[in-house]
Backbone as CSV, one residue per row, in Angstrom:
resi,resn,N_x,N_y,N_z,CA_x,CA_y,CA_z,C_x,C_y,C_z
1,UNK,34.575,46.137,-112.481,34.305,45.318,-113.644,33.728,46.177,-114.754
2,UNK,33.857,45.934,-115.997,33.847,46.604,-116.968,32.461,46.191,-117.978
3,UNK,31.444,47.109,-117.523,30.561,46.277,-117.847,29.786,46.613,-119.461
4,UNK,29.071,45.999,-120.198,28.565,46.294,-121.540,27.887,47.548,-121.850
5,UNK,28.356,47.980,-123.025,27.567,49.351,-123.309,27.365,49.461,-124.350
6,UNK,26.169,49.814,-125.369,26.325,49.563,-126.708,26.535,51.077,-126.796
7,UNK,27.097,51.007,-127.964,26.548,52.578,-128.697,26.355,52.352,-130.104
8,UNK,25.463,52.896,-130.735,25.010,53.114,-132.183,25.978,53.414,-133.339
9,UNK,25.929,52.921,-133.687,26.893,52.906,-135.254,26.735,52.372,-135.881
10,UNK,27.709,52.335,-137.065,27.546,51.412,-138.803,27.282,50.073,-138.228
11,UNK,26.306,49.600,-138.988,26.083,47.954,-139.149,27.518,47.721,-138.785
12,UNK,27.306,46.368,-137.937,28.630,45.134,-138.131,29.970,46.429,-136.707
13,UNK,29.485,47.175,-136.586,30.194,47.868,-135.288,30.231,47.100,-134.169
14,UNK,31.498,47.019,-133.290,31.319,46.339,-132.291,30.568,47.218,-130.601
15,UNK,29.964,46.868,-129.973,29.478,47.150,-128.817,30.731,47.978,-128.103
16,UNK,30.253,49.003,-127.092,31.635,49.708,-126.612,31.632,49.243,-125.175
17,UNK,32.555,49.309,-124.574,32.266,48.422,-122.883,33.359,49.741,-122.036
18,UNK,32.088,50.360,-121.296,32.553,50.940,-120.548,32.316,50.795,-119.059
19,UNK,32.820,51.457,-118.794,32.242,51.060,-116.894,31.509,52.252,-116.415
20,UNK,31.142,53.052,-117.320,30.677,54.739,-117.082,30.523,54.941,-118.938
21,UNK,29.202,56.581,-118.901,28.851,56.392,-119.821,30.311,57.456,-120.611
22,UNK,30.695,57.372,-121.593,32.367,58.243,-122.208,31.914,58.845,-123.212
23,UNK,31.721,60.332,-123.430,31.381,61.355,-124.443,31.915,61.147,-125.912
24,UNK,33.630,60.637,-125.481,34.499,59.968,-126.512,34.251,58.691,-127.160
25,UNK,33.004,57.836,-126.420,33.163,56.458,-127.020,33.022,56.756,-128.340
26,UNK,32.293,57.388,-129.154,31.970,57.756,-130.396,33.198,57.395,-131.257
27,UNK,34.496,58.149,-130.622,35.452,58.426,-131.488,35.971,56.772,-131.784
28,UNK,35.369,56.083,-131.179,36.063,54.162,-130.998,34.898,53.886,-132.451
29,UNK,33.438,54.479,-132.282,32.851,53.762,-133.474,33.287,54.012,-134.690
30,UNK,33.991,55.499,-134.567,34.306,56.051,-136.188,35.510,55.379,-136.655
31,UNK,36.561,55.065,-135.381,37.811,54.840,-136.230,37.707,53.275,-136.480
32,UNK,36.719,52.206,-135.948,36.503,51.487,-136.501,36.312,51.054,-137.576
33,UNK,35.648,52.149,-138.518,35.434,52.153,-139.714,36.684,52.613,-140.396
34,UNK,37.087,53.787,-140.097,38.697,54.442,-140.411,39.775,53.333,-140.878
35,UNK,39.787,52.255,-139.834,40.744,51.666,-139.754,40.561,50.115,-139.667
36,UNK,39.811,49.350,-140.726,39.514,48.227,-141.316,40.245,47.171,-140.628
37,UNK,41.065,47.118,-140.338,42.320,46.124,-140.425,42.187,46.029,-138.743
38,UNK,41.658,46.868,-137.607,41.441,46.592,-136.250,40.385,45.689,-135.968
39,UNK,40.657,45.044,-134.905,39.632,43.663,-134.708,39.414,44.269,-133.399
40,UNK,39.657,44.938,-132.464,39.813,45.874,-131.066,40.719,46.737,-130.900
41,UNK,39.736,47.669,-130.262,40.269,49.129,-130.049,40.088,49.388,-128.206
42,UNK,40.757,50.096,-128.350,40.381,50.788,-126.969,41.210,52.082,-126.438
43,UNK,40.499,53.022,-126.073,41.165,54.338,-125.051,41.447,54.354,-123.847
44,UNK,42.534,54.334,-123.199,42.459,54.356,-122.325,43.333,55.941,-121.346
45,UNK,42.470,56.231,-120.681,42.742,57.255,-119.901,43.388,57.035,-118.604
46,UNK,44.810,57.448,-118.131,45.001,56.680,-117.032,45.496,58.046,-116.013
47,UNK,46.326,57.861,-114.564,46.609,59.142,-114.012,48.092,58.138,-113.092
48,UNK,48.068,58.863,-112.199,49.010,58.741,-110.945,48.555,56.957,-110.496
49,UNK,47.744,57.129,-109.753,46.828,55.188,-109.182,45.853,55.182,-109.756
50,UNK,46.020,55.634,-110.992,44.078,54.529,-111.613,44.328,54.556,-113.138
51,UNK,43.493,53.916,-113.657,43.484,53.415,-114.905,41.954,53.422,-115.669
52,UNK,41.851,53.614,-116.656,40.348,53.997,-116.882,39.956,53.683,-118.794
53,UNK,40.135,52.537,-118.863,39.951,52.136,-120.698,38.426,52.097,-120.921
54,UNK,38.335,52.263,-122.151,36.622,52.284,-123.003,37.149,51.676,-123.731
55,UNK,36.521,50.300,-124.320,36.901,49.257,-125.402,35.794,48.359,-126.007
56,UNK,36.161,47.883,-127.238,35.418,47.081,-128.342,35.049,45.855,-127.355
57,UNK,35.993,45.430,-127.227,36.188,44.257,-126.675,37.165,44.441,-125.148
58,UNK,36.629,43.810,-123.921,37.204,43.351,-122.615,38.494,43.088,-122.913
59,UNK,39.030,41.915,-124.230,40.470,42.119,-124.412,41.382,43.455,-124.272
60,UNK,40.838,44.030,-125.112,41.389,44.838,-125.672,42.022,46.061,-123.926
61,UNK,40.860,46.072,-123.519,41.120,46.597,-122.046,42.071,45.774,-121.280
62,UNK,42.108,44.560,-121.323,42.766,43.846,-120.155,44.603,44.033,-120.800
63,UNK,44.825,44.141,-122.254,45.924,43.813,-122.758,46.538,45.424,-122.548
64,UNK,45.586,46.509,-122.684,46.433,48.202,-122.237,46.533,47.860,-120.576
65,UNK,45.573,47.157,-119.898,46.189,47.893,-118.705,47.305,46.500,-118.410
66,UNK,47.668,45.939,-118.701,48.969,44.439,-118.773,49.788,45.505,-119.040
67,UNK,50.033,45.911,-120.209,50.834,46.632,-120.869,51.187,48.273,-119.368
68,UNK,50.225,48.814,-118.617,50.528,49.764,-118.364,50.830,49.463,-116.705
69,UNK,50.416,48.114,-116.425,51.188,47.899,-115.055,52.743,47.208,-115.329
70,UNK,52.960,46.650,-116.688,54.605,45.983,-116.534,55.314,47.016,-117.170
71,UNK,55.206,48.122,-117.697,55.525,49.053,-118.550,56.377,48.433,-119.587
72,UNK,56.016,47.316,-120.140,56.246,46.934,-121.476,55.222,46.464,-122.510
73,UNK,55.318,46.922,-123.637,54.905,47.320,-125.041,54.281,48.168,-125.469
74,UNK,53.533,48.610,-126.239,53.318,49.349,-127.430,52.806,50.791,-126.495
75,UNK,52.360,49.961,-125.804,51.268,52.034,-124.906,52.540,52.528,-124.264
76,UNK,53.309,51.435,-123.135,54.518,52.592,-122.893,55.126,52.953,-123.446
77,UNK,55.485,52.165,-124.662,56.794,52.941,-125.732,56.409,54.110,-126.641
78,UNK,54.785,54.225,-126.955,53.904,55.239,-127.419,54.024,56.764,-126.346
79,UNK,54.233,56.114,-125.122,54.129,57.365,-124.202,55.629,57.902,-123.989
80,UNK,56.497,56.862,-123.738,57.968,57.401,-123.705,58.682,58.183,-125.305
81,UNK,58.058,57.427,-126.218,58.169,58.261,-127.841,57.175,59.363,-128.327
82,UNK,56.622,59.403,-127.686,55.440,60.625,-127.610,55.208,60.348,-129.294
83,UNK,54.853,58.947,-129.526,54.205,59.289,-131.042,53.734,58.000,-131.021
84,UNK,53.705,57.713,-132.264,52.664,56.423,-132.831,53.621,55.348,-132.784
85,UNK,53.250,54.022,-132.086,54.228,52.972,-133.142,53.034,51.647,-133.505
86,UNK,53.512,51.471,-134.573,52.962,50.287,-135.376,53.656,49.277,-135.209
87,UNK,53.533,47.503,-135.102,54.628,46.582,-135.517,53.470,45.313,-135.167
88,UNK,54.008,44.055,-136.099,53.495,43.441,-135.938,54.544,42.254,-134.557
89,UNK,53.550,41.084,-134.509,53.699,40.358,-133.367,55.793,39.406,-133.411
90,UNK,55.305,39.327,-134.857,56.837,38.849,-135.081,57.965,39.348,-135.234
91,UNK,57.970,40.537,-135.209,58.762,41.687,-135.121,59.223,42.308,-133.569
92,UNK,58.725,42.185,-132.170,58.606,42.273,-130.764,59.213,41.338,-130.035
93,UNK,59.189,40.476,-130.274,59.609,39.004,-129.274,60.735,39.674,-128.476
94,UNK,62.074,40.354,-129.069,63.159,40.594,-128.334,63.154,42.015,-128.018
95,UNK,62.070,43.033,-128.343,62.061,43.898,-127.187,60.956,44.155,-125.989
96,UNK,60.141,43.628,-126.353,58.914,43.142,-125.376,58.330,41.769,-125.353
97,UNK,59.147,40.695,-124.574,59.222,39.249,-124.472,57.939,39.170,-123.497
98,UNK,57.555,39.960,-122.416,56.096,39.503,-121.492,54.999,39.975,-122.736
99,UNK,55.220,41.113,-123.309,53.853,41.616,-124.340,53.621,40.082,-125.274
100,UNK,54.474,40.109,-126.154,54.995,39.218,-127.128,54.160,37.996,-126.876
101,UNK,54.424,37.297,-125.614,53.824,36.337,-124.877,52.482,36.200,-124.497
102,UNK,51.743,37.467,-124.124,50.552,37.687,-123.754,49.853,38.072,-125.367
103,UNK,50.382,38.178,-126.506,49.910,38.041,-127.912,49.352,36.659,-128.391
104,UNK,50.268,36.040,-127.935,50.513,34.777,-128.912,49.223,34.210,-128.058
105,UNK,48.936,34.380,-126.711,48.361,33.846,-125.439,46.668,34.528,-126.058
106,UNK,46.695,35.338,-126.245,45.356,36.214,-126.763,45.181,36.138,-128.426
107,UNK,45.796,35.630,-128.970,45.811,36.168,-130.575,45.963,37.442,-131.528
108,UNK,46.589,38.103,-130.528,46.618,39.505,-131.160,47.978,39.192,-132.376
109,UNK,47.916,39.668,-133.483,48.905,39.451,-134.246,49.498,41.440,-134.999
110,UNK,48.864,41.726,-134.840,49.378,43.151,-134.807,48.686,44.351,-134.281
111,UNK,49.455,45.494,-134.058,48.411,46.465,-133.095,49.464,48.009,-133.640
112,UNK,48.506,48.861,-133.578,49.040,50.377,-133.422,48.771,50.830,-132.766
113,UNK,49.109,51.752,-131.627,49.189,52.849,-130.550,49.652,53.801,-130.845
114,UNK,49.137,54.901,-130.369,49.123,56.139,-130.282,49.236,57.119,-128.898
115,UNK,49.797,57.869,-128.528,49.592,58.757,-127.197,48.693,59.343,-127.353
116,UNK,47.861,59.696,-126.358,47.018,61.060,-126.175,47.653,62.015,-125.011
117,UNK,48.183,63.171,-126.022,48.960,63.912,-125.219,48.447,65.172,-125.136
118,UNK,48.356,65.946,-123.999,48.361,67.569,-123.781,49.603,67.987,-123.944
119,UNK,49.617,69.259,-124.483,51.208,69.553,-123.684,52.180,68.807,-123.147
120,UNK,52.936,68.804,-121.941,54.043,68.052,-121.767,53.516,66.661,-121.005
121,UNK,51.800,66.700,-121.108,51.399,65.331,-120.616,51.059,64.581,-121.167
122,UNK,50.918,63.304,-120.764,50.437,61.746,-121.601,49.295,61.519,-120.733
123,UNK,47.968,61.491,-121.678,46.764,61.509,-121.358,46.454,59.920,-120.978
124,UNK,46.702,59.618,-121.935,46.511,57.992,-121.759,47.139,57.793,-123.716
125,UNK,46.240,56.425,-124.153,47.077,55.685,-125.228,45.487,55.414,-126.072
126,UNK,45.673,55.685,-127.452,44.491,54.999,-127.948,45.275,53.444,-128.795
127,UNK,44.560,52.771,-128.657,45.109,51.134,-129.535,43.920,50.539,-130.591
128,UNK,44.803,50.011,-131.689,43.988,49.388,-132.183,44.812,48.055,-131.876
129,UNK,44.330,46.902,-131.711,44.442,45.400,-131.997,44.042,44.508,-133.032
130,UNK,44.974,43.892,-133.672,44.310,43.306,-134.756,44.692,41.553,-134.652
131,UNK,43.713,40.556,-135.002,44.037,39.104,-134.995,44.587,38.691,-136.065
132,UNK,44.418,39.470,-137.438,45.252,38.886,-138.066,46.150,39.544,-138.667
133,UNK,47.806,38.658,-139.329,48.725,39.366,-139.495,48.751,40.198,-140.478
134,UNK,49.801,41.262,-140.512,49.959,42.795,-141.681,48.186,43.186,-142.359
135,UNK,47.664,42.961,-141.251,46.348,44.276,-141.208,45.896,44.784,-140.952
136,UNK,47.003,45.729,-140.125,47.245,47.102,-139.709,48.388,48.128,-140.579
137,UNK,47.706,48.625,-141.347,49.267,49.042,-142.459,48.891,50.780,-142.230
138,UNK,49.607,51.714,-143.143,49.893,52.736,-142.669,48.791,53.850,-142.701
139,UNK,47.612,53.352,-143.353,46.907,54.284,-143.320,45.785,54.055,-141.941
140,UNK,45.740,52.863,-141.287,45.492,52.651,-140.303,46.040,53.597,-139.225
141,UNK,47.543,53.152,-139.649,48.261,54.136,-137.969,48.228,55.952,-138.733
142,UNK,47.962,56.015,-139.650,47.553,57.595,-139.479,46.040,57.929,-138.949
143,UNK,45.272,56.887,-139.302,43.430,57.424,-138.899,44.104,57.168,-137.228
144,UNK,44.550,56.214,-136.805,45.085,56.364,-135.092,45.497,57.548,-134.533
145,UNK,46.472,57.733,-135.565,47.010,58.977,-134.860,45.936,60.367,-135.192
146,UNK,45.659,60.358,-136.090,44.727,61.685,-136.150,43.481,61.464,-135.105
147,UNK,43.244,60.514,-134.557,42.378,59.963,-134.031,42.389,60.244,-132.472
148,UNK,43.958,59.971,-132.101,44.438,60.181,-130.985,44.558,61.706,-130.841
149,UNK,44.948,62.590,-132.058,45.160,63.950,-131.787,44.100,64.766,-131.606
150,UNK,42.760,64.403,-132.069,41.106,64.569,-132.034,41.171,64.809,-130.248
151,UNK,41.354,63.502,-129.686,41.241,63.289,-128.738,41.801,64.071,-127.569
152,UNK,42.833,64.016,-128.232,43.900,65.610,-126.870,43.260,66.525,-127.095
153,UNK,43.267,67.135,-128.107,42.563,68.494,-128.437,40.904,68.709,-127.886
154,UNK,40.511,67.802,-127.475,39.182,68.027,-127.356,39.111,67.655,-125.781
155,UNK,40.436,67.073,-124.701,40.535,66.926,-123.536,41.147,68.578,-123.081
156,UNK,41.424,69.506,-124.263,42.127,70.292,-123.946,41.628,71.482,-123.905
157,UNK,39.976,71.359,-124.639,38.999,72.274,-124.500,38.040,71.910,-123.526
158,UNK,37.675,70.894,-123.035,37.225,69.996,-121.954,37.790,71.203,-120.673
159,UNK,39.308,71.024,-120.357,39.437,71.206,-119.345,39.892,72.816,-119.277
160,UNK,40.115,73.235,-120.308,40.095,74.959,-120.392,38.574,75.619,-119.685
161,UNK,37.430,74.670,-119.936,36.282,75.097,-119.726,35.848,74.776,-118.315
162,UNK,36.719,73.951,-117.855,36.426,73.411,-116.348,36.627,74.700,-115.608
């Protein structure tokens, strides 16, 4: 269970919920601010059998790992495109009909993802979620993606040093 964790940031920041304390949660308070138009975020780090998200909100966790046990929407297609995709909720219905469904079911009305990639690996996915519609626009999915690339790069000095 994924239990509450605050961390310190700008007024009006949301609480980070981890299940362990994450060196990276930081990078969830900044792009909060980065990226206005997210209502939940979350990182999630996953491997072979496990799964491992840091998030704004419990949603936001429960909807990456949905997404990473049916391998449909935005985090797998982020990991199979090895890049960013943006789209809103009305735009999906006919290529991700279970995601699509579990939107309308949660209120998510648009979201951007990003990979976190090493080299020829996929680290996990950073997401933003947003409740309401077209406010996630493009300067959003660039603070994501620079956000996400922060993130490899700094898993990549992490483990050079291991």
């Amino acid at each position: 269970m994924v239990a509450p964790r605050s961390t310190p940031g700008a007024p009006g920041t949301p609480a980070l919920r981890s299940s362990t304390s994450c060196p990276l949660a930081w990078l969830l308070t900044g792009l909060s601010a980065a990226a206005p138009g997210a209502d939940m975020l979350c990182l999630t780090f996953f491997g072979h059998d496990w799964v491992h998200p840091v998030a704004t909100e419990e949603l936001a966790a429960v909807v990456d790992r949905e997404q990473l046990g049916t391998g449909e929407g935005p985090c797998p297609e982020s990991i199979r495109l090895r890049r960013t995709v943006r789209a809103e909720l009305t735009e999906i219905r006919v290529f991700w009909p279970a995601f699509a469904r579990l939107c309308r079911e949660t209120g998510i009305r648009g979201f951007v993802v990003a990979p976190v990639l090493r080299g020829g690996s996929t680290l996990g996915t950073l997401s933003c979620y947003s409740r309401k519609p077209r406010s996630l626009g493009s300067s959003d999915e660039r603070a994501v993606g620079f956000v996400a690339a922060t993130i490899s790069a700094m898993r990549g000095l992490v483990s050079q040093r291991v």
